[in-house]
Amino acid sequence: MNIKLKIWRQRNASSEGQFVEYQLNDVPAEASFLEMLDILNEQLVLKGEDPVTFDHDCREGICGACGLYINGHPHGRFRNTTTCQLHMRKFKDGDTITVEPWRSEAFPIIKDLMVDRTALDKIIQAGGYISVHTGGVPDANTIPVNKHDADLAMDAASCIGCGACVAACKNGSAMLFVGAKVSQFALLPQGQIESADRVQKMVARMDELGFGGCSNTYACQAECPKGISVTNIARMNRQFLAAKITEPL
């Protein structure tokens, strides 16, 4: 198949970027989107040109590193699909595909399609963990957990931290990400001990890093490749409010 690519090229965060068009012919329909970019880069290198910089790692939809803004959608327009799981057979011969990096104040561009997403790591470092002693695996397995709560915790833990929710939100909000990371611990007995402290620290760090407020448009839920529900945002808000109300004066 033959396609035209409009790719955002930018040397670094301080330079001015622009879209550059590339014509790519004879692309295998079974190739993944990232493999297609590999083909483009091979051709650019052979021409002596600078290859397109993009982020990736596992290429199995697990790590979340492959985030690209494709034709106006984070990871493309297909639901529950990461960029690395997107295949060229989803496009038509002769299509023009526009590829951009995540657009967010909290995600400065490193080069071309690669952005710095360490802001999400900093939120996790602020409190997205369990520090109290919970014993070993056998001890944890002896603690009864309601099946409904366990399922909700697992659903929240499926967040891969790709940042699609941030890119989709017109305010650049990380509320869905933080809500999921708060929920995955708060729903389990082991995580409830530090729940009040955790949610306050993570929300405070999120605000410090320049993420916007929730836009309430549900764009984050619609574009999330793992189908994380906005109910996690509601749960985080309830926990945050409860923590503030019960906080010692």
Coordinates of N, CA and C in Angstrom, one line a residue:
M1 N 0.8 -1.2 0.0 CA 0.0 0.0 0.0 C 0.9 1.2 0.0
N2 N 0.4 2.3 -0.6 CA 1.1 3.6 -0.7 C 0.4 4.6 0.2
I3 N 1.2 5.3 1.0 CA 0.6 6.3 2.0 C 1.5 7.5 2.0
K4 N 0.8 8.6 2.4 CA 1.6 9.9 2.6 C 1.6 10.2 4.1
L5 N 2.7 10.5 4.6 CA 2.9 10.8 6.0 C 3.1 12.3 6.2
K6 N 2.4 12.9 7.2 CA 2.7 14.3 7.6 C 3.2 14.1 9.1
I7 N 4.5 14.2 9.3 CA 5.1 14.0 10.6 C 5.7 15.3 11.2
W8 N 5.4 15.4 12.5 CA 5.9 16.6 13.1 C 7.4 16.4 13.4
R9 N 8.2 17.3 12.9 CA 9.7 17.3 13.1 C 10.1 18.5 13.9
Q10 N 10.8 18.3 15.0 CA 11.3 19.3 15.9 C 12.6 18.9 16.5
R11 N 13.6 19.7 16.3 CA 15.0 19.4 16.7 C 15.1 19.2 18.3
N12 N 14.5 20.1 19.0 CA 14.5 20.0 20.5 C 13.4 20.8 21.0
A13 N 13.3 20.9 22.4 CA 12.2 21.6 23.0 C 12.2 23.1 22.7
S14 N 13.3 23.7 22.5 CA 13.4 25.1 22.3 C 13.3 25.6 20.9
S15 N 13.4 24.6 19.9 CA 13.4 25.0 18.5 C 11.9 25.0 18.0
E16 N 11.7 25.6 16.9 CA 10.4 25.6 16.3 C 10.2 24.4 15.4
G17 N 9.1 23.7 15.6 CA 8.8 22.5 14.8 C 7.9 22.8 13.6
Q18 N 7.8 21.8 12.7 CA 6.9 21.9 11.6 C 6.6 20.5 11.1
F19 N 5.5 20.4 10.3 CA 5.1 19.2 9.7 C 5.9 19.0 8.4
V20 N 6.4 17.8 8.2 CA 7.2 17.4 7.0 C 6.5 16.2 6.3
E21 N 6.3 16.3 5.0 CA 5.6 15.2 4.3 C 6.5 14.2 3.7
Y22 N 6.1 12.9 3.8 CA 6.9 11.9 3.3 C 6.0 10.9 2.5
Q23 N 6.4 10.5 1.3 CA 5.7 9.5 0.6 C 6.3 8.1 0.8
L24 N 5.5 7.2 1.2 CA 6.0 5.8 1.5 C 5.2 4.9 0.6
N25 N 5.9 4.1 -0.2 CA 5.3 3.1 -1.1 C 5.6 1.7 -0.7
D26 N 4.7 0.8 -1.1 CA 4.8 -0.6 -0.9 C 5.0 -1.0 0.5
V27 N 4.1 -0.4 1.4 CA 4.1 -0.7 2.8 C 3.3 -2.0 3.0
P28 N 3.8 -3.0 3.6 CA 3.1 -4.2 3.9 C 1.9 -4.0 4.8
A29 N 0.7 -4.5 4.4 CA -0.5 -4.3 5.2 C -0.4 -4.9 6.5
E30 N 0.4 -6.0 6.7 CA 0.5 -6.7 7.9 C 1.6 -6.0 8.9
A31 N 2.2 -5.0 8.4 CA 3.2 -4.3 9.2 C 2.5 -3.5 10.3
S32 N 3.1 -3.4 11.5 CA 2.6 -2.5 12.5 C 2.9 -1.1 12.2
F33 N 2.3 -0.2 12.9 CA 2.5 1.3 12.7 C 3.9 1.6 13.0
L34 N 4.5 1.0 14.0 CA 5.9 1.3 14.4 C 6.9 0.7 13.3
E35 N 6.5 -0.4 12.8 CA 7.3 -1.0 11.7 C 7.3 -0.2 10.5
M36 N 6.1 0.4 10.2 CA 6.1 1.3 9.1 C 7.0 2.5 9.3
L37 N 7.1 3.0 10.5 CA 8.0 4.1 10.8 C 9.5 3.7 10.7
D38 N 9.7 2.4 11.1 CA 11.0 1.8 10.9 C 11.4 1.8 9.4
I39 N 10.5 1.5 8.6 CA 10.7 1.4 7.1 C 11.1 2.8 6.6
L40 N 10.3 3.8 7.1 CA 10.6 5.2 6.7 C 12.0 5.6 7.1
N41 N 12.3 5.3 8.4 CA 13.6 5.7 8.9 C 14.8 5.0 8.2
E42 N 14.6 3.8 7.7 CA 15.6 3.1 6.9 C 15.9 3.8 5.6
Q43 N 14.8 4.3 5.0 CA 14.9 5.0 3.8 C 15.6 6.4 4.0
L44 N 15.2 7.0 5.1 CA 15.8 8.3 5.4 C 17.3 8.2 5.7
V45 N 17.7 7.2 6.4 CA 19.1 6.9 6.7 C 19.9 6.7 5.4
L46 N 19.3 5.9 4.5 CA 20.0 5.6 3.2 C 20.2 6.9 2.4
K47 N 19.3 7.9 2.6 CA 19.4 9.1 1.9 C 20.3 10.1 2.6
G48 N 20.8 9.7 3.7 CA 21.7 10.6 4.5 C 20.9 11.6 5.3
E49 N 19.6 11.4 5.5 CA 18.7 12.4 6.3 C 18.6 11.9 7.7
D50 N 18.2 12.8 8.6 CA 17.9 12.5 10.0 C 16.7 11.7 10.1
P51 N 16.8 10.5 10.8 CA 15.6 9.7 11.0 C 14.6 10.3 11.9
V52 N 13.4 9.9 11.9 CA 12.3 10.4 12.8 C 12.5 9.8 14.2
T53 N 12.6 10.6 15.2 CA 12.7 10.1 16.5 C 11.4 9.8 17.2
F54 N 11.2 8.6 17.6 CA 9.9 8.3 18.3 C 10.3 7.3 19.5
D55 N 9.4 7.2 20.4 CA 9.6 6.4 21.6 C 8.9 5.1 21.5
H56 N 9.6 4.0 22.0 CA 9.0 2.7 22.0 C 9.8 1.8 22.8
D57 N 9.3 0.7 23.2 CA 10.0 -0.3 24.0 C 9.5 -1.7 23.7
C58 N 8.5 -2.1 24.4 CA 8.0 -3.5 24.4 C 7.4 -3.9 23.1
R59 N 6.7 -2.9 22.5 CA 5.9 -3.2 21.2 C 4.9 -4.3 21.4
E60 N 4.4 -4.4 22.6 CA 3.3 -5.4 22.9 C 2.1 -4.8 23.7
G61 N 2.1 -3.5 23.7 CA 1.0 -2.8 24.4 C 1.0 -2.9 25.9
I62 N 2.2 -3.0 26.4 CA 2.4 -3.2 27.9 C 3.0 -2.0 28.5
C63 N 4.1 -1.4 27.9 CA 4.9 -0.4 28.6 C 4.3 1.0 28.5
G64 N 3.6 1.3 27.4 CA 3.0 2.7 27.2 C 4.0 3.7 26.6
A65 N 5.2 3.2 26.2 CA 6.2 4.2 25.7 C 5.8 4.7 24.3
C66 N 5.0 4.0 23.5 CA 4.9 4.2 22.1 C 3.8 5.3 21.7
G67 N 3.5 6.1 22.7 CA 2.4 7.1 22.5 C 2.7 8.0 21.3
L68 N 1.8 8.0 20.3 CA 1.8 9.0 19.2 C 0.4 9.5 19.0
Y69 N 0.3 10.7 18.5 CA -1.0 11.3 18.2 C -1.2 11.1 16.7
I70 N -2.1 10.2 16.4 CA -2.3 9.8 15.0 C -3.7 10.2 14.5
N71 N -3.7 11.0 13.4 CA -4.9 11.5 12.8 C -5.9 12.1 13.9
G72 N -5.3 12.9 14.8 CA -6.2 13.6 15.8 C -6.6 12.8 17.0
H73 N -6.0 11.6 17.2 CA -6.3 10.7 18.3 C -5.1 10.2 18.9
P74 N -5.0 10.1 20.3 CA -3.8 9.4 20.9 C -3.9 8.0 20.6
H75 N -2.8 7.4 20.1 CA -2.7 6.0 19.6 C -3.6 5.7 18.4
G76 N -4.2 6.7 17.8 CA -5.1 6.4 16.7 C -6.5 6.3 17.1
R77 N -7.4 6.1 16.2 CA -8.8 6.2 16.5 C -9.5 4.9 16.9
F78 N -8.7 3.8 17.0 CA -9.3 2.5 17.4 C -9.2 2.3 18.9
R79 N -10.3 1.9 19.5 CA -10.4 1.8 20.9 C -9.6 0.7 21.5
N80 N -9.1 0.9 22.7 CA -8.3 -0.1 23.4 C -7.1 -0.6 22.6
T81 N -6.4 0.3 21.9 CA -5.3 -0.1 21.1 C -4.2 0.9 21.3
T82 N -3.0 0.4 21.6 CA -1.8 1.3 21.7 C -1.2 1.4 20.3
T83 N -0.3 2.4 20.1 CA 0.3 2.6 18.8 C 1.0 1.4 18.3
C84 N 1.7 0.7 19.1 CA 2.4 -0.5 18.7 C 1.5 -1.6 18.3
Q85 N 0.2 -1.6 18.7 CA -0.7 -2.6 18.4 C -1.6 -2.3 17.1
L86 N -1.3 -1.1 16.6 CA -2.0 -0.6 15.4 C -1.3 -1.1 14.2
H87 N -2.1 -1.7 13.2 CA -1.5 -2.2 12.0 C -1.9 -1.4 10.8
M88 N -1.1 -1.5 9.8 CA -1.3 -0.7 8.6 C -2.6 -1.2 7.8
R89 N -3.1 -2.4 8.1 CA -4.3 -2.8 7.4 C -5.5 -2.1 7.9
K90 N -5.4 -1.3 8.9 CA -6.5 -0.4 9.4 C -6.6 0.8 8.5
F91 N -5.6 1.1 7.7 CA -5.6 2.3 6.8 C -5.9 1.8 5.4
K92 N -6.2 2.8 4.5 CA -6.5 2.5 3.1 C -5.3 3.0 2.2
D93 N -5.2 2.3 1.1 CA -4.2 2.7 0.1 C -4.4 4.1 -0.3
G94 N -3.4 5.0 -0.2 CA -3.5 6.4 -0.6 C -3.8 7.3 0.5
D95 N -4.0 6.8 1.7 CA -4.3 7.6 2.9 C -3.2 8.6 3.2
T96 N -3.6 9.7 3.8 CA -2.6 10.6 4.4 C -2.7 10.5 5.9
I97 N -1.6 10.2 6.6 CA -1.6 10.0 8.0 C -0.8 11.1 8.7
T98 N -1.5 11.8 9.6 CA -0.8 12.8 10.3 C -0.3 12.3 11.7
V99 N 1.0 12.5 12.0 CA 1.5 11.9 13.2 C 2.2 13.1 14.0
E100 N 1.8 13.2 15.3 CA 2.3 14.2 16.1 C 2.7 13.7 17.5
P101 N 3.4 14.4 18.3 CA 3.8 14.0 19.6 C 2.6 14.3 20.6
W102 N 2.7 13.8 21.8 CA 1.7 14.3 22.8 C 1.8 15.8 23.0
R103 N 0.7 16.5 23.1 CA 0.7 17.9 23.3 C 0.3 18.2 24.7
S104 N 1.2 18.6 25.5 CA 0.9 19.0 26.9 C 2.1 19.8 27.5
E105 N 1.8 20.8 28.3 CA 2.8 21.6 28.9 C 3.7 20.7 29.8
A106 N 3.1 19.7 30.4 CA 3.8 18.8 31.3 C 4.7 17.8 30.6
F107 N 4.5 17.7 29.3 CA 5.3 16.7 28.4 C 6.1 17.5 27.4
P108 N 7.2 18.1 27.8 CA 8.0 18.9 26.8 C 8.6 18.0 25.7
I109 N 8.7 18.4 24.5 CA 9.2 17.6 23.4 C 10.7 17.5 23.5
I110 N 11.2 16.3 23.4 CA 12.6 16.0 23.4 C 13.2 16.2 22.0
K111 N 12.5 15.5 21.1 CA 12.9 15.6 19.7 C 11.8 14.9 18.8
D112 N 11.3 15.6 17.8 CA 10.3 15.0 16.9 C 9.1 14.5 17.6
L113 N 8.9 13.2 17.7 CA 7.7 12.6 18.3 C 7.9 12.1 19.7
M114 N 9.1 12.3 20.2 CA 9.4 11.9 21.6 C 9.3 13.0 22.5
V115 N 8.5 12.7 23.6 CA 8.3 13.7 24.7 C 8.8 13.2 26.0
D116 N 9.0 14.1 26.9 CA 9.5 13.8 28.3 C 8.3 13.5 29.2
R117 N 8.1 12.2 29.5 CA 6.9 11.9 30.3 C 7.3 11.6 31.8
T118 N 8.4 12.1 32.2 CA 8.9 11.8 33.5 C 8.0 12.4 34.6
A119 N 7.1 13.4 34.2 CA 6.2 14.0 35.1 C 5.3 12.9 35.8
L120 N 4.9 11.9 35.0 CA 4.1 10.8 35.5 C 4.8 10.0 36.5
D121 N 6.1 9.8 36.3 CA 6.9 9.1 37.3 C 7.1 9.9 38.6
K122 N 7.1 11.2 38.5 CA 7.3 12.0 39.7 C 6.0 12.0 40.5
I123 N 4.9 11.8 39.9 CA 3.6 11.7 40.6 C 3.6 10.4 41.4
I124 N 4.1 9.3 40.7 CA 4.2 8.0 41.4 C 5.1 8.1 42.6
Q125 N 6.2 8.7 42.4 CA 7.2 8.9 43.5 C 6.7 9.6 44.7
A126 N 5.7 10.5 44.4 CA 5.1 11.3 45.5 C 4.3 10.4 46.5
G127 N 3.8 9.3 46.0 CA 2.9 8.5 46.9 C 2.3 7.3 46.3
G128 N 2.6 7.0 45.0 CA 1.9 5.8 44.3 C 2.5 4.5 44.7
Y129 N 2.6 4.2 45.9 CA 3.2 2.9 46.4 C 2.7 2.6 47.8
I130 N 3.0 1.4 48.3 CA 2.7 1.0 49.6 C 4.0 0.9 50.4
S131 N 4.2 1.7 51.4 CA 5.5 1.7 52.1 C 5.4 0.9 53.5
V132 N 4.2 0.7 53.9 CA 4.0 -0.1 55.2 C 4.4 -1.5 55.0
H133 N 4.8 -2.2 56.0 CA 5.1 -3.6 56.0 C 3.8 -4.5 55.8
T134 N 3.7 -5.2 54.7 CA 2.5 -6.0 54.5 C 2.8 -7.5 54.6
G135 N 4.1 -7.8 54.9 CA 4.4 -9.2 54.9 C 4.8 -9.8 53.5
G136 N 5.1 -11.1 53.5 CA 5.4 -11.7 52.2 C 4.1 -12.1 51.5
V137 N 4.3 -12.8 50.3 CA 3.2 -13.2 49.5 C 2.2 -14.1 50.3
P138 N 2.7 -15.1 51.0 CA 1.7 -15.9 51.8 C 0.8 -15.1 52.7
D139 N 1.5 -14.1 53.4 CA 0.7 -13.2 54.3 C -0.4 -12.4 53.6
A140 N 0.0 -11.9 52.5 CA -0.9 -11.1 51.7 C -2.1 -11.9 51.2
N141 N -1.8 -13.2 50.8 CA -2.8 -14.1 50.3 C -3.9 -14.5 51.4
T142 N -3.5 -14.3 52.7 CA -4.4 -14.7 53.7 C -5.4 -13.6 54.1
I143 N -5.2 -12.4 53.4 CA -6.1 -11.3 53.7 C -7.3 -11.4 52.7
P144 N -8.5 -11.5 53.2 CA -9.7 -11.6 52.3 C -10.0 -10.3 51.6
V145 N -10.2 -10.4 50.3 CA -10.5 -9.2 49.5 C -11.8 -9.5 48.8
N146 N -12.7 -8.6 48.9 CA -14.0 -8.7 48.2 C -13.8 -8.8 46.7
K147 N -14.4 -9.8 46.0 CA -14.2 -10.0 44.6 C -14.5 -8.7 43.8
H148 N -15.5 -8.0 44.1 CA -15.8 -6.8 43.4 C -14.7 -5.8 43.5
D149 N -14.2 -5.6 44.7 CA -13.1 -4.6 44.9 C -11.8 -5.1 44.2
A150 N -11.6 -6.4 44.3 CA -10.4 -6.9 43.6 C -10.4 -6.7 42.1
D151 N -11.6 -6.9 41.5 CA -11.7 -6.7 40.1 C -11.5 -5.2 39.7
L152 N -12.1 -4.3 40.6 CA -11.9 -2.8 40.3 C -10.4 -2.4 40.5
A153 N -9.8 -3.0 41.5 CA -8.3 -2.7 41.7 C -7.5 -3.2 40.5
M154 N -7.8 -4.4 40.0 CA -7.1 -4.9 38.8 C -7.3 -4.0 37.6
D155 N -8.6 -3.6 37.4 CA -8.9 -2.7 36.3 C -8.1 -1.4 36.3
A156 N -8.0 -0.8 37.5 CA -7.3 0.4 37.7 C -5.8 0.2 37.5
A157 N -5.3 -1.0 37.9 CA -3.8 -1.3 37.8 C -3.4 -1.6 36.4
S158 N -4.4 -1.8 35.5 CA -4.1 -2.0 34.1 C -3.6 -0.8 33.4
C159 N -3.6 0.4 34.0 CA -3.1 1.6 33.4 C -1.6 1.5 33.2
I160 N -1.2 1.8 32.0 CA 0.2 1.6 31.6 C 1.0 3.0 31.6
G161 N 0.3 4.0 32.0 CA 1.0 5.3 32.2 C 1.5 5.9 30.9
C162 N 0.8 5.7 29.8 CA 1.3 6.2 28.5 C 1.1 7.7 28.3
G163 N 0.1 8.2 29.0 CA -0.2 9.7 28.9 C -1.2 10.0 27.9
A164 N -1.9 9.0 27.3 CA -2.9 9.3 26.3 C -4.0 10.2 26.9
C165 N -4.3 9.9 28.2 CA -5.4 10.7 28.8 C -5.0 12.2 28.9
V166 N -3.7 12.5 29.1 CA -3.2 13.8 29.2 C -3.3 14.5 27.8
A167 N -2.9 13.7 26.8 CA -2.9 14.2 25.4 C -4.3 14.5 24.9
A168 N -5.3 13.7 25.4 CA -6.6 13.8 24.9 C -7.4 14.9 25.5
C169 N -7.0 15.3 26.7 CA -7.7 16.3 27.5 C -7.3 17.7 27.0
K170 N -8.3 18.5 26.8 CA -8.1 19.9 26.4 C -7.4 20.7 27.4
N171 N -7.4 20.3 28.7 CA -6.7 21.0 29.8 C -5.4 20.3 30.1
G172 N -5.1 19.2 29.4 CA -3.8 18.5 29.7 C -3.9 17.9 31.1
S173 N -5.0 17.4 31.5 CA -5.2 16.8 32.9 C -4.6 15.4 33.0
A174 N -4.1 15.1 34.1 CA -3.6 13.7 34.4 C -4.5 13.1 35.4
M175 N -5.7 13.5 35.6 CA -6.7 13.0 36.6 C -7.0 11.6 36.4
L176 N -7.1 11.1 35.2 CA -7.4 9.7 35.0 C -6.2 8.8 35.4
F177 N -5.0 9.2 35.1 CA -3.8 8.5 35.5 C -3.7 8.4 37.0
V178 N -3.8 9.6 37.6 CA -3.7 9.6 39.1 C -4.8 8.9 39.7
G179 N -6.0 9.0 39.2 CA -7.2 8.3 39.8 C -7.0 6.8 39.7
A180 N -6.4 6.3 38.6 CA -6.2 4.9 38.5 C -5.1 4.4 39.5
K181 N -4.1 5.2 39.6 CA -3.0 4.8 40.5 C -3.4 4.9 42.0
V182 N -4.2 5.9 42.3 CA -4.8 6.0 43.7 C -5.7 4.8 43.9
S183 N -6.6 4.5 43.0 CA -7.6 3.4 43.2 C -7.0 2.1 43.3
Q184 N -6.0 1.8 42.6 CA -5.4 0.4 42.6 C -4.9 0.0 43.9
F185 N -4.6 1.0 44.8 CA -4.1 0.7 46.1 C -5.3 0.9 47.1
A186 N -6.0 1.9 46.9 CA -7.1 2.3 47.9 C -8.2 1.2 48.0
L187 N -8.4 0.5 47.0 CA -9.4 -0.5 47.0 C -9.0 -1.8 47.7
L188 N -7.7 -1.9 48.1 CA -7.2 -3.1 48.7 C -6.8 -2.8 50.2
P189 N -7.0 -3.8 51.1 CA -6.7 -3.6 52.5 C -5.3 -3.1 52.7
Q190 N -4.3 -3.6 52.0 CA -2.9 -3.2 52.2 C -2.7 -1.7 51.9
G191 N -3.5 -1.2 51.0 CA -3.3 0.2 50.6 C -4.1 1.2 51.3
Q192 N -5.0 0.8 52.1 CA -6.0 1.7 52.8 C -5.3 2.4 54.0
I193 N -4.2 1.8 54.5 CA -3.6 2.4 55.7 C -3.0 3.8 55.4
E194 N -2.4 4.0 54.2 CA -1.8 5.2 53.8 C -2.7 6.0 52.7
S195 N -3.9 5.6 52.6 CA -4.8 6.2 51.5 C -4.9 7.7 51.6
A196 N -5.1 8.2 52.8 CA -5.4 9.7 52.9 C -4.1 10.5 52.6
D197 N -3.0 10.0 53.1 CA -1.7 10.6 52.8 C -1.3 10.5 51.3
R198 N -1.6 9.3 50.7 CA -1.2 9.1 49.3 C -2.0 10.0 48.4
V199 N -3.3 10.1 48.5 CA -4.0 10.9 47.6 C -3.7 12.4 47.6
Q200 N -3.4 12.9 48.8 CA -3.0 14.3 49.0 C -1.7 14.6 48.3
K201 N -0.7 13.7 48.5 CA 0.6 13.9 48.0 C 0.6 13.8 46.5
M202 N -0.1 12.8 45.9 CA -0.1 12.6 44.5 C -0.9 13.8 43.8
V203 N -2.0 14.2 44.3 CA -2.7 15.3 43.7 C -1.9 16.6 43.8
A204 N -1.2 16.8 44.9 CA -0.4 18.0 45.1 C 0.7 18.0 44.1
R205 N 1.4 16.9 43.9 CA 2.5 16.8 42.9 C 2.0 17.0 41.5
M206 N 0.8 16.4 41.2 CA 0.2 16.6 39.9 C 0.0 18.1 39.6
D207 N -0.5 18.8 40.5 CA -0.7 20.3 40.3 C 0.6 21.0 40.2
E208 N 1.6 20.6 40.9 CA 2.9 21.3 40.9 C 3.6 21.1 39.5
L209 N 3.3 20.0 38.9 CA 4.0 19.7 37.6 C 3.3 20.3 36.4
G210 N 2.2 21.1 36.6 CA 1.6 21.8 35.5 C 0.5 21.1 34.8
F211 N 0.0 20.0 35.3 CA -1.2 19.4 34.7 C -2.4 20.2 34.9
G212 N -3.3 20.3 34.0 CA -4.6 21.0 34.1 C -5.6 20.3 34.9
G213 N -6.7 20.9 35.2 CA -7.8 20.3 35.9 C -8.7 19.5 35.0
C214 N -9.5 18.6 35.5 CA -10.3 17.7 34.7 C -11.3 18.5 33.9
S215 N -11.5 18.2 32.7 CA -12.4 19.0 31.8 C -13.8 18.4 31.8
N216 N -14.0 17.2 32.4 CA -15.3 16.5 32.5 C -15.9 16.2 31.1
T217 N -15.0 16.1 30.1 CA -15.5 15.7 28.7 C -15.4 14.2 28.5
Y218 N -14.8 13.5 29.4 CA -14.6 12.0 29.2 C -13.7 11.6 28.1
A219 N -13.0 12.6 27.5 CA -12.1 12.3 26.4 C -11.0 11.3 26.8
C220 N -10.6 11.4 28.1 CA -9.5 10.6 28.6 C -10.0 9.1 28.6
Q221 N -11.2 8.9 29.0 CA -11.7 7.5 29.1 C -11.9 7.0 27.6
A222 N -12.4 7.8 26.7 CA -12.6 7.4 25.4 C -11.3 7.0 24.6
E223 N -10.2 7.7 25.0 CA -9.0 7.5 24.2 C -8.0 6.6 25.0
C224 N -8.3 6.2 26.2 CA -7.4 5.3 27.0 C -7.3 4.0 26.3
P225 N -6.0 3.5 26.0 CA -5.9 2.2 25.3 C -6.2 1.1 26.2
K226 N -6.3 1.3 27.5 CA -6.6 0.2 28.4 C -8.0 0.3 29.0
G227 N -8.8 1.3 28.5 CA -10.2 1.4 28.9 C -10.4 1.8 30.3
I228 N -9.5 2.6 30.9 CA -9.6 3.0 32.3 C -10.8 3.9 32.5
S229 N -11.7 3.6 33.5 CA -12.9 4.3 33.6 C -12.7 5.6 34.4
V230 N -13.5 6.6 34.1 CA -13.5 7.9 34.9 C -14.1 7.7 36.3
T231 N -14.6 6.6 36.6 CA -15.1 6.3 38.0 C -13.9 6.4 38.9
N232 N -12.7 6.1 38.4 CA -11.5 6.2 39.2 C -11.2 7.7 39.6
I233 N -11.6 8.6 38.7 CA -11.4 10.0 39.1 C -12.4 10.4 40.2
A234 N -13.6 9.9 40.1 CA -14.6 10.2 41.2 C -14.1 9.6 42.5
R235 N -13.6 8.4 42.5 CA -13.1 7.8 43.7 C -12.0 8.6 44.3
M236 N -11.1 9.1 43.4 CA -9.9 9.9 43.9 C -10.4 11.2 44.5
N237 N -11.4 11.8 43.9 CA -12.0 13.1 44.4 C -12.6 12.8 45.8
R238 N -13.4 11.7 45.9 CA -14.0 11.4 47.2 C -12.9 11.2 48.3
Q239 N -11.9 10.5 47.9 CA -10.8 10.2 48.9 C -10.1 11.5 49.3
F240 N -9.9 12.4 48.3 CA -9.1 13.6 48.6 C -10.0 14.5 49.5
L241 N -11.3 14.6 49.2 CA -12.1 15.5 50.0 C -12.2 14.9 51.4
A242 N -12.3 13.6 51.6 CA -12.4 13.0 52.9 C -11.1 13.2 53.7
A243 N -10.0 13.1 53.0 CA -8.7 13.3 53.6 C -8.6 14.7 54.1
K244 N -9.0 15.7 53.3 CA -8.9 17.1 53.7 C -9.9 17.4 54.9
I245 N -11.1 16.8 54.9 CA -12.0 17.1 56.0 C -11.5 16.5 57.3
T246 N -10.9 15.3 57.3 CA -10.4 14.7 58.5 C -9.0 15.0 58.9
E247 N -8.4 15.9 58.1 CA -7.0 16.3 58.3 C -6.9 17.1 59.6
P248 N -5.9 16.7 60.5 CA -5.8 17.5 61.8 C -5.5 19.0 61.5
L249 N -6.1 19.8 62.3 CA -5.9 21.3 62.2 C -4.5 21.6 62.6

